[in-house]
Amino acid sequence: MKKKKETEVFQATVVNVMNKQVQILSEGEIITCLLPGSMISNKNTLIVGDQVEVGLAGKDQYKLIHILTRKTALYRGNRRSKEEKVLVAANAHCLLAIVTADYLLNQAGYLEAAIIAAKRAGIQAGVFISKWDMIGERAQALLEGKLALYQNTVDFVFKGSAREKQENLIKIVEGKTVVVVGDRSCGKTSLIRGSLNERLEKEDCCCTTPSTHTSTLQVGSRGTLWIDTPGFRDFALQQITEEERNAVFPEITQLIEGCYFRNCTHVHEDGCQVLEALRVKKLKRERYDAYQKMGDTKTVSGNVPKMDYRHSACAESFTCKVCGSLVVPEGAGSRHRNHCPKCLSSVHVDNDPGDRASLCQGIMEPVSVWVRKGGEWAIIHRCRMCGTLSSNRIAADDNPALLMSIAVKPLAMTPFPLNKLDEIFAQ
């Protein structure tokens, strides 16, 4: 760095915020300066990407004097405090959200929250699907449909290996400050390093070492600045509006227009096109779950049981949704009444036994029985809506004739003639 005059105040960009010091970037070089006491303990006061004014604090020592007004600020929520917002980066032009191909196959929600956070900050949003080369061609084909959804909601979408240099991505973000977010081991740091190779080959530059605990700014080629963030699983955004949610779930938004009830919660109502699409598998289950979790908790919680019966007895009575019988807890022979004793049907209300956390609410029909260790029978239930299978102990007052009919059904519909058993065993 050029030698500064003792009275000179110069501008710089925050590269890394440490305990009582901060690293800044000025004229292509990184220097360390002292942090005022008022900025050490105050949250969201200083963050990577901030433009600051720096002056001399003594011989060959610098101090941060002033933080310039931020042009943009990217925030995420805090699960521990619903009112608190956590500042992720400042003065970024673009947010790049990374998830693995395996995540995208089975889950949703992270990219949607990242897109909402970017729009709130007034910056571009992009998506990169990493570890694409680690899934088979069939899985890649399944993901192409999901990628099409994001192509309509973000500025750009890329897929590939984060270990390989992504030339097209680098070209799109050229000259911008890009904040990269994602869960741990998704490839954030590897992708950023790939973009730095070109610059590192041309010049012997000073770069900071990425930290797994703090955000760090990296100087890339072609005037691009990359902000590498610590991995986090959830943006925990609060007060998501209906408009924000609908914007990141376009396929569900289209279905909502056909729902019979204007105030449909898409949890249990008749004539709900969202549930119908889920039932016929035109809507991905993980997309539906993410949509509901991102919604107004007051609206959803009114239709989802609040009790948790994993460690306490269930003494509820209910009316069977299939046969209409009143089911009471007495007579079950256990502390938990899971299904109707007359038709053996149930409702999909659990993700894990007793947690009452499922948003599905589909009918669980009895499809088979099996014998547990010790000789006790259990019923295999399958959800008509999402296809989930579960095993549940039989109750003392379960319909014995229906239990037997389910148990012998495979014998009544064998894949081979029973009179040929002698020939089969003789082979």
Short mmCIF file of C-alpha atoms in Angstrom, two decimals:
data_model
loop_
_atom_site.label_atom_id
_atom_site.label_comp_id
_atom_site.label_asym_id
_atom_site.label_seq_id
_atom_site.Cartn_x
_atom_site.Cartn_y
_atom_site.Cartn_z
CA MET A 1 0.00 0.00 0.00
CA LYS A 2 1.14 3.52 -0.72
CA LYS A 3 2.32 5.29 2.41
CA LYS A 4 -0.47 7.38 3.88
CA LYS A 5 0.04 10.82 5.35
CA GLU A 6 -0.45 11.08 9.08
CA THR A 7 -3.41 13.40 8.60
CA GLU A 8 -4.88 11.48 5.67
CA VAL A 9 -8.18 9.65 5.95
CA PHE A 10 -8.85 7.08 3.25
CA GLN A 11 -11.73 4.79 2.32
CA ALA A 12 -11.56 1.00 2.34
CA THR A 13 -13.72 -2.14 2.24
CA VAL A 14 -14.10 -4.43 5.25
CA VAL A 15 -12.65 -7.86 4.50
CA ASN A 16 -12.85 -9.60 7.86
CA VAL A 17 -14.16 -8.58 11.28
CA MET A 18 -12.16 -10.01 14.18
CA ASN A 19 -12.39 -9.58 17.95
CA LYS A 20 -10.86 -6.12 18.42
CA GLN A 21 -9.45 -5.61 14.94
CA VAL A 22 -10.71 -5.51 11.40
CA GLN A 23 -9.05 -6.31 8.09
CA ILE A 24 -9.70 -3.87 5.26
CA LEU A 25 -8.98 -3.74 1.55
CA SER A 26 -7.51 -0.54 0.13
CA GLU A 27 -5.78 -0.04 -3.21
CA GLY A 28 -5.46 -3.77 -3.75
CA GLU A 29 -3.82 -4.55 -0.41
CA ILE A 30 -5.15 -5.84 2.90
CA ILE A 31 -4.18 -4.16 6.14
CA THR A 32 -5.26 -4.60 9.74
CA CYS A 33 -6.64 -1.69 11.75
CA LEU A 34 -7.96 -1.16 15.26
CA LEU A 35 -11.66 -1.32 15.99
CA PRO A 36 -13.26 1.36 18.22
CA GLY A 37 -14.72 0.05 21.47
CA SER A 38 -18.25 1.12 20.48
CA MET A 39 -18.14 -1.30 17.56
CA ILE A 40 -16.77 -4.33 19.37
CA SER A 41 -19.88 -5.51 21.22
CA ASN A 42 -22.69 -3.98 19.17
CA LYS A 43 -24.29 -6.45 16.78
CA ASN A 44 -24.83 -5.50 13.14
CA THR A 45 -22.69 -2.38 13.59
CA LEU A 46 -19.92 -3.60 11.28
CA ILE A 47 -19.98 -6.41 8.72
CA VAL A 48 -17.95 -7.69 5.81
CA GLY A 49 -18.56 -5.54 2.73
CA ASP A 50 -18.96 -2.30 4.67
CA GLN A 51 -17.29 0.80 3.22
CA VAL A 52 -15.34 2.58 5.96
CA GLU A 53 -13.05 5.54 6.57
CA VAL A 54 -9.67 4.71 8.10
CA GLY A 55 -6.95 6.93 9.55
CA LEU A 56 -3.59 6.61 11.29
CA ALA A 57 -3.56 5.64 14.97
CA GLY A 58 0.21 5.85 15.38
CA LYS A 59 3.31 4.77 13.58
CA ASP A 60 2.38 2.14 10.99
CA GLN A 61 -0.92 1.53 12.75
CA TYR A 62 -4.40 2.33 11.53
CA LYS A 63 -7.81 2.74 13.12
CA LEU A 64 -11.36 2.63 11.81
CA ILE A 65 -12.98 6.04 12.07
CA HIS A 66 -16.36 5.91 10.39
CA ILE A 67 -18.74 3.51 8.60
CA LEU A 68 -20.21 4.91 5.41
CA THR A 69 -23.90 4.55 4.62
CA ARG A 70 -24.72 1.08 3.27
CA LYS A 71 -26.17 0.80 -0.20
CA THR A 72 -27.54 -2.68 0.51
CA ALA A 73 -27.77 -4.93 3.58
CA LEU A 74 -28.52 -8.66 3.57
CA TYR A 75 -30.15 -10.10 6.71
CA ARG A 76 -31.29 -13.47 7.97
CA GLY A 77 -33.42 -14.26 11.01
CA ASN A 78 -32.59 -15.69 14.42
CA ARG A 79 -34.51 -18.74 15.70
CA ARG A 80 -33.76 -17.83 19.30
CA SER A 81 -35.19 -14.34 18.97
CA LYS A 82 -38.07 -13.72 16.57
CA GLU A 83 -37.47 -9.97 16.61
CA GLU A 84 -33.71 -10.07 15.99
CA LYS A 85 -32.16 -9.90 12.54
CA VAL A 86 -28.62 -11.06 11.81
CA LEU A 87 -26.63 -9.00 9.32
CA VAL A 88 -24.89 -11.26 6.79
CA ALA A 89 -23.15 -8.82 4.40
CA ALA A 90 -23.25 -5.21 3.26
CA ASN A 91 -23.03 -3.47 -0.12
CA ALA A 92 -23.44 -6.70 -2.09
CA HIS A 93 -24.86 -6.62 -5.60
CA CYS A 94 -25.82 -10.27 -5.76
CA LEU A 95 -26.61 -13.25 -3.52
CA LEU A 96 -25.52 -16.69 -4.72
CA ALA A 97 -27.28 -19.53 -2.86
CA ILE A 98 -25.70 -22.98 -3.11
CA VAL A 99 -27.29 -26.34 -2.34
CA THR A 100 -26.17 -29.82 -3.33
CA ALA A 101 -27.98 -31.88 -5.94
CA ASP A 102 -28.80 -34.45 -3.27
CA TYR A 103 -30.48 -31.75 -1.16
CA LEU A 104 -32.56 -30.59 -4.11
CA LEU A 105 -33.72 -34.15 -4.77
CA ASN A 106 -35.28 -34.53 -1.34
CA GLN A 107 -35.72 -31.12 0.26
CA ALA A 108 -36.80 -27.53 -0.39
CA GLY A 109 -36.99 -24.24 1.46
CA TYR A 110 -33.39 -23.03 1.66
CA LEU A 111 -33.25 -21.55 -1.83
CA GLU A 112 -36.71 -20.04 -1.44
CA ALA A 113 -35.72 -18.27 1.79
CA ALA A 114 -32.48 -17.06 0.19
CA ILE A 115 -34.42 -15.58 -2.74
CA ILE A 116 -36.77 -13.74 -0.38
CA ALA A 117 -33.78 -12.41 1.62
CA ALA A 118 -32.16 -11.16 -1.59
CA LYS A 119 -35.33 -9.41 -2.73
CA ARG A 120 -35.70 -7.76 0.66
CA ALA A 121 -32.14 -6.46 0.31
CA GLY A 122 -32.81 -5.22 -3.21
CA ILE A 123 -30.06 -7.31 -4.81
CA GLN A 124 -29.88 -9.98 -7.52
CA ALA A 125 -30.38 -13.63 -6.62
CA GLY A 126 -28.69 -16.61 -8.23
CA VAL A 127 -28.71 -20.36 -7.62
CA PHE A 128 -25.90 -22.90 -7.99
CA ILE A 129 -26.53 -26.65 -7.63
CA SER A 130 -23.27 -28.27 -6.57
CA LYS A 131 -22.12 -31.90 -6.68
CA TRP A 132 -24.17 -32.37 -9.86
CA ASP A 133 -21.58 -34.88 -11.07
CA MET A 134 -22.16 -37.06 -8.00
CA ILE A 135 -25.72 -38.08 -8.92
CA GLY A 136 -26.80 -40.35 -11.76
CA GLU A 137 -28.37 -39.38 -15.06
CA ARG A 138 -31.82 -40.43 -13.89
CA ALA A 139 -31.58 -38.17 -10.83
CA GLN A 140 -30.31 -35.32 -13.01
CA ALA A 141 -33.31 -35.72 -15.29
CA LEU A 142 -35.65 -35.54 -12.28
CA LEU A 143 -34.01 -32.33 -11.11
CA GLU A 144 -34.34 -30.54 -14.45
CA GLY A 145 -38.04 -29.93 -13.73
CA LYS A 146 -37.24 -28.37 -10.36
CA LEU A 147 -34.54 -26.19 -11.89
CA ALA A 148 -37.11 -24.81 -14.30
CA LEU A 149 -39.06 -23.44 -11.31
CA TYR A 150 -36.03 -21.49 -10.11
CA GLN A 151 -35.25 -20.15 -13.57
CA ASN A 152 -38.52 -18.22 -13.34
CA THR A 153 -37.81 -16.77 -9.89
CA VAL A 154 -34.08 -15.86 -9.88
CA ASP A 155 -31.66 -14.00 -12.14
CA PHE A 156 -29.55 -17.04 -13.05
CA VAL A 157 -29.26 -20.77 -12.35
CA PHE A 158 -26.14 -22.94 -12.74
CA LYS A 159 -25.29 -26.52 -11.92
CA GLY A 160 -22.03 -28.45 -11.81
CA SER A 161 -19.10 -29.24 -9.56
CA ALA A 162 -17.92 -26.50 -7.22
CA ARG A 163 -14.40 -27.87 -7.61
CA GLU A 164 -14.39 -26.95 -11.30
CA LYS A 165 -13.98 -23.38 -12.52
CA GLN A 166 -17.40 -22.01 -13.46
CA GLU A 167 -16.55 -19.67 -16.34
CA ASN A 168 -20.15 -18.78 -17.22
CA LEU A 169 -20.98 -17.95 -13.62
CA ILE A 170 -17.84 -15.82 -13.24
CA LYS A 171 -18.75 -13.90 -16.39
CA ILE A 172 -22.28 -13.10 -15.15
CA VAL A 173 -21.10 -11.68 -11.80
CA GLU A 174 -18.08 -9.89 -13.23
CA GLY A 175 -17.31 -6.63 -11.42
CA LYS A 176 -19.93 -7.25 -8.70
CA THR A 177 -19.77 -7.99 -4.99
CA VAL A 178 -21.25 -11.46 -4.51
CA VAL A 179 -22.26 -12.91 -1.15
CA VAL A 180 -22.26 -16.72 -1.23
CA VAL A 181 -24.51 -18.62 1.20
CA GLY A 182 -25.23 -22.28 1.83
CA ASP A 183 -25.05 -25.08 4.36
CA ARG A 184 -21.75 -26.61 5.41
CA SER A 185 -19.97 -28.78 2.84
CA CYS A 186 -22.10 -27.53 -0.04
CA GLY A 187 -19.06 -26.18 -1.92
CA LYS A 188 -19.10 -22.42 -1.18
CA THR A 189 -15.39 -22.05 -0.50
CA SER A 190 -14.37 -24.40 -3.32
CA LEU A 191 -16.40 -22.44 -5.85
CA ILE A 192 -14.91 -19.13 -4.70
CA ARG A 193 -11.37 -20.50 -4.85
CA GLY A 194 -12.00 -21.59 -8.42
CA SER A 195 -12.88 -18.02 -9.33
CA LEU A 196 -9.67 -16.76 -7.73
CA ASN A 197 -7.31 -19.01 -9.68
CA GLU A 198 -7.10 -16.73 -12.69
CA ARG A 199 -6.07 -13.75 -10.58
CA LEU A 200 -3.66 -15.74 -8.44
CA GLU A 201 -1.88 -17.03 -11.54
CA LYS A 202 -1.37 -13.52 -12.94
CA GLU A 203 -0.17 -11.76 -9.80
CA ASP A 204 1.27 -12.45 -6.39
CA CYS A 205 -1.56 -11.03 -4.34
CA CYS A 206 -2.35 -11.13 -0.66
CA CYS A 207 -5.55 -12.97 0.15
CA THR A 208 -7.13 -13.73 3.47
CA THR A 209 -7.67 -17.27 4.64
CA PRO A 210 -11.36 -18.21 4.70
CA SER A 211 -12.80 -18.94 8.13
CA THR A 212 -15.54 -21.41 8.90
CA HIS A 213 -16.86 -19.13 11.67
CA THR A 214 -16.85 -15.64 10.15
CA SER A 215 -17.59 -14.07 6.79
CA THR A 216 -14.57 -13.23 4.66
CA LEU A 217 -14.22 -11.14 1.51
CA GLN A 218 -12.04 -12.49 -1.29
CA VAL A 219 -10.70 -10.45 -4.20
CA GLY A 220 -11.43 -12.23 -7.46
CA SER A 221 -10.54 -11.54 -11.07
CA ARG A 222 -12.19 -8.94 -13.29
CA GLY A 223 -13.10 -6.69 -10.37
CA THR A 224 -15.33 -9.26 -8.65
CA LEU A 225 -15.46 -9.44 -4.85
CA TRP A 226 -16.63 -12.68 -3.23
CA ILE A 227 -17.99 -12.81 0.32
CA ASP A 228 -17.69 -16.32 1.77
CA THR A 229 -20.12 -16.82 4.68
CA PRO A 230 -20.23 -19.44 7.48
CA GLY A 231 -22.52 -22.35 6.65
CA PHE A 232 -26.03 -22.15 8.07
CA ARG A 233 -29.03 -24.41 7.46
CA ASP A 234 -31.88 -21.98 7.79
CA PHE A 235 -32.46 -18.31 7.02
CA ALA A 236 -35.12 -18.29 9.77
CA LEU A 237 -36.88 -15.38 8.08
CA GLN A 238 -39.72 -13.84 10.05
CA GLN A 239 -42.98 -12.24 8.92
CA ILE A 240 -42.91 -13.68 5.41
CA THR A 241 -45.80 -12.18 3.48
CA GLU A 242 -48.19 -14.11 1.27
CA GLU A 243 -46.82 -12.23 -1.72
CA GLU A 244 -43.22 -13.22 -0.90
CA ARG A 245 -44.18 -16.86 -0.38
CA ASN A 246 -46.21 -17.10 -3.57
CA ALA A 247 -43.36 -15.58 -5.59
CA VAL A 248 -40.97 -18.43 -4.73
CA PHE A 249 -43.54 -21.23 -5.13
CA PRO A 250 -45.01 -20.41 -8.58
CA GLU A 251 -46.44 -23.89 -9.18
CA ILE A 252 -48.41 -23.76 -5.91
CA THR A 253 -49.57 -20.22 -6.62
CA GLN A 254 -51.15 -21.41 -9.87
CA LEU A 255 -52.95 -24.23 -8.07
CA ILE A 256 -54.33 -21.89 -5.39
CA GLU A 257 -56.35 -20.03 -7.99
CA GLY A 258 -58.48 -23.15 -8.48
CA CYS A 259 -59.19 -23.86 -4.78
CA TYR A 260 -62.90 -23.97 -3.90
CA PHE A 261 -62.51 -21.82 -0.76
CA ARG A 262 -60.98 -18.36 -1.05
CA ASN A 263 -59.37 -18.65 2.41
CA CYS A 264 -58.17 -22.23 1.86
CA THR A 265 -55.24 -23.19 4.10
CA HIS A 266 -54.33 -26.16 1.84
CA VAL A 267 -54.24 -28.46 4.86
CA HIS A 268 -57.60 -30.27 5.03
CA GLU A 269 -60.24 -28.47 2.92
CA ASP A 270 -62.39 -30.19 0.32
CA GLY A 271 -61.90 -28.81 -3.16
CA CYS A 272 -58.28 -27.80 -2.49
CA GLN A 273 -56.31 -28.02 -5.73
CA VAL A 274 -53.00 -27.99 -3.88
CA LEU A 275 -53.90 -31.13 -1.93
CA GLU A 276 -55.27 -32.75 -5.08
CA ALA A 277 -52.00 -32.08 -6.94
CA LEU A 278 -50.12 -33.54 -3.97
CA ARG A 279 -52.40 -36.58 -4.00
CA VAL A 280 -51.77 -37.34 -7.69
CA LYS A 281 -48.05 -36.49 -7.30
CA LYS A 282 -48.08 -33.49 -9.63
CA LEU A 283 -46.74 -31.45 -6.71
CA LYS A 284 -43.58 -32.55 -4.93
CA ARG A 285 -44.07 -33.36 -1.28
CA GLU A 286 -40.97 -31.46 -0.15
CA ARG A 287 -42.15 -28.35 -1.99
CA TYR A 288 -45.53 -28.53 -0.26
CA ASP A 289 -43.96 -28.97 3.19
CA ALA A 290 -41.61 -26.03 2.64
CA TYR A 291 -44.51 -23.87 1.45
CA GLN A 292 -46.57 -24.63 4.57
CA LYS A 293 -43.67 -24.11 6.97
CA MET A 294 -42.99 -20.73 5.39
CA GLY A 295 -46.59 -19.62 5.82
CA ASP A 296 -48.45 -17.81 8.57
CA THR A 297 -48.00 -20.02 11.64
CA LYS A 298 -51.29 -18.82 13.10
CA THR A 299 -53.19 -20.01 10.06
CA VAL A 300 -51.51 -23.37 9.81
CA SER A 301 -51.36 -24.21 13.49
CA GLY A 302 -55.12 -23.98 13.76
CA ASN A 303 -55.41 -27.08 11.60
CA VAL A 304 -52.47 -29.06 12.93
CA PRO A 305 -52.70 -30.81 16.33
CA LYS A 306 -50.50 -29.04 18.87
CA MET A 307 -50.06 -31.87 21.36
CA ASP A 308 -46.94 -34.01 21.44
CA TYR A 309 -47.60 -37.62 22.45
CA ARG A 310 -44.09 -39.01 22.12
CA HIS A 311 -43.65 -39.08 25.90
CA SER A 312 -47.18 -38.74 27.24
CA ALA A 313 -50.40 -40.72 26.99
CA CYS A 314 -53.05 -39.83 24.41
CA ALA A 315 -56.55 -39.68 25.91
CA GLU A 316 -58.27 -38.00 22.97
CA SER A 317 -61.53 -39.19 21.41
CA PHE A 318 -62.09 -38.64 17.70
CA THR A 319 -64.49 -39.37 14.88
CA CYS A 320 -63.11 -41.66 12.20
CA LYS A 321 -62.84 -39.81 8.87
CA VAL A 322 -63.44 -43.05 6.94
CA CYS A 323 -66.32 -44.87 8.64
CA GLY A 324 -67.64 -42.08 10.91
CA SER A 325 -67.38 -44.10 14.13
CA LEU A 326 -66.71 -42.36 17.43
CA VAL A 327 -63.38 -43.69 18.72
CA VAL A 328 -62.65 -43.42 22.46
CA PRO A 329 -59.35 -44.17 24.23
CA GLU A 330 -60.85 -46.86 26.47
CA GLY A 331 -60.48 -50.41 25.21
CA ALA A 332 -57.26 -49.92 23.25
CA GLY A 333 -55.21 -51.82 25.81
CA SER A 334 -52.41 -49.22 25.63
CA ARG A 335 -51.75 -45.55 26.38
CA HIS A 336 -51.98 -44.57 22.73
CA ARG A 337 -55.00 -44.94 20.44
CA ASN A 338 -53.64 -44.69 16.89
CA HIS A 339 -56.42 -45.87 14.59
CA CYS A 340 -60.10 -46.70 14.34
CA PRO A 341 -60.82 -50.19 15.77
CA LYS A 342 -63.68 -50.81 13.30
CA CYS A 343 -62.10 -49.97 9.91
CA LEU A 344 -58.47 -49.79 11.14
CA SER A 345 -57.95 -46.48 9.30
CA SER A 346 -56.00 -43.53 10.68
CA VAL A 347 -54.89 -40.02 9.73
CA HIS A 348 -51.36 -38.92 8.79
CA VAL A 349 -50.61 -36.54 11.70
CA ASP A 350 -47.10 -37.70 12.70
CA ASN A 351 -43.68 -37.35 11.13
CA ASP A 352 -42.22 -39.34 14.01
CA PRO A 353 -44.54 -41.45 16.17
CA GLY A 354 -46.48 -39.16 18.49
CA ASP A 355 -44.98 -35.81 17.44
CA ARG A 356 -48.17 -34.54 15.69
CA ALA A 357 -45.92 -32.53 13.33
CA SER A 358 -47.15 -33.69 9.91
CA LEU A 359 -48.92 -31.20 7.68
CA CYS A 360 -50.26 -33.94 5.40
CA GLN A 361 -53.49 -34.96 7.16
CA GLY A 362 -54.06 -37.69 4.55
CA ILE A 363 -56.01 -40.91 5.25
CA MET A 364 -53.78 -43.74 6.45
CA GLU A 365 -55.28 -46.98 5.13
CA PRO A 366 -54.35 -50.44 6.49
CA VAL A 367 -52.52 -52.40 3.80
CA SER A 368 -50.79 -55.22 5.67
CA VAL A 369 -49.92 -56.73 9.03
CA TRP A 370 -46.68 -58.13 10.38
CA VAL A 371 -45.52 -59.90 13.53
CA ARG A 372 -43.21 -58.01 15.87
CA LYS A 373 -40.60 -59.56 18.10
CA GLY A 374 -42.44 -61.40 20.84
CA GLY A 375 -45.40 -62.32 18.62
CA GLU A 376 -47.34 -59.04 18.78
CA TRP A 377 -49.13 -57.98 15.59
CA ALA A 378 -48.76 -54.55 14.02
CA ILE A 379 -50.59 -52.88 11.13
CA ILE A 380 -48.82 -51.31 8.17
CA HIS A 381 -50.58 -48.07 7.22
CA ARG A 382 -50.04 -46.23 3.93
CA CYS A 383 -51.02 -42.59 3.38
CA ARG A 384 -53.36 -42.16 0.43
CA MET A 385 -52.07 -38.64 -0.15
CA CYS A 386 -48.28 -38.85 0.09
CA GLY A 387 -47.59 -42.61 0.19
CA THR A 388 -45.85 -42.60 3.58
CA LEU A 389 -45.73 -46.00 5.31
CA SER A 390 -45.92 -46.50 9.08
CA SER A 391 -46.13 -49.39 11.50
CA ASN A 392 -48.62 -49.29 14.40
CA ARG A 393 -49.39 -51.80 17.14
CA ILE A 394 -52.84 -53.36 17.00
CA ALA A 395 -55.31 -52.40 19.72
CA ALA A 396 -57.11 -54.83 22.01
CA ASP A 397 -60.48 -54.00 20.48
CA ASP A 398 -59.45 -54.02 16.81
CA ASN A 399 -61.82 -55.76 14.40
CA PRO A 400 -60.40 -59.35 14.32
CA ALA A 401 -62.15 -60.31 11.08
CA LEU A 402 -60.70 -57.30 9.25
CA LEU A 403 -57.25 -57.98 10.68
CA MET A 404 -57.39 -61.56 9.41
CA SER A 405 -58.64 -60.50 5.98
CA ILE A 406 -55.69 -58.15 5.60
CA ALA A 407 -53.26 -60.81 6.85
CA VAL A 408 -54.44 -63.52 4.41
CA LYS A 409 -54.85 -61.19 1.42
CA PRO A 410 -51.39 -62.08 -0.01
CA LEU A 411 -52.32 -65.78 0.19
CA ALA A 412 -55.59 -65.14 -1.63
CA MET A 413 -53.77 -63.31 -4.42
CA THR A 414 -50.52 -65.24 -4.88
CA PRO A 415 -48.28 -64.53 -7.89
CA PHE A 416 -48.20 -68.28 -8.62
CA PRO A 417 -50.75 -71.16 -8.48
CA LEU A 418 -50.87 -72.72 -5.00
CA ASN A 419 -51.27 -76.17 -6.54
CA LYS A 420 -47.77 -75.75 -8.01
CA LEU A 421 -46.06 -75.39 -4.61
CA ASP A 422 -44.86 -79.01 -4.65
CA GLU A 423 -43.17 -78.47 -8.00
CA ILE A 424 -41.57 -75.20 -6.83
CA PHE A 425 -40.11 -76.73 -3.65
CA ALA A 426 -38.97 -79.80 -5.54
CA GLN A 427 -36.68 -77.74 -7.82
#
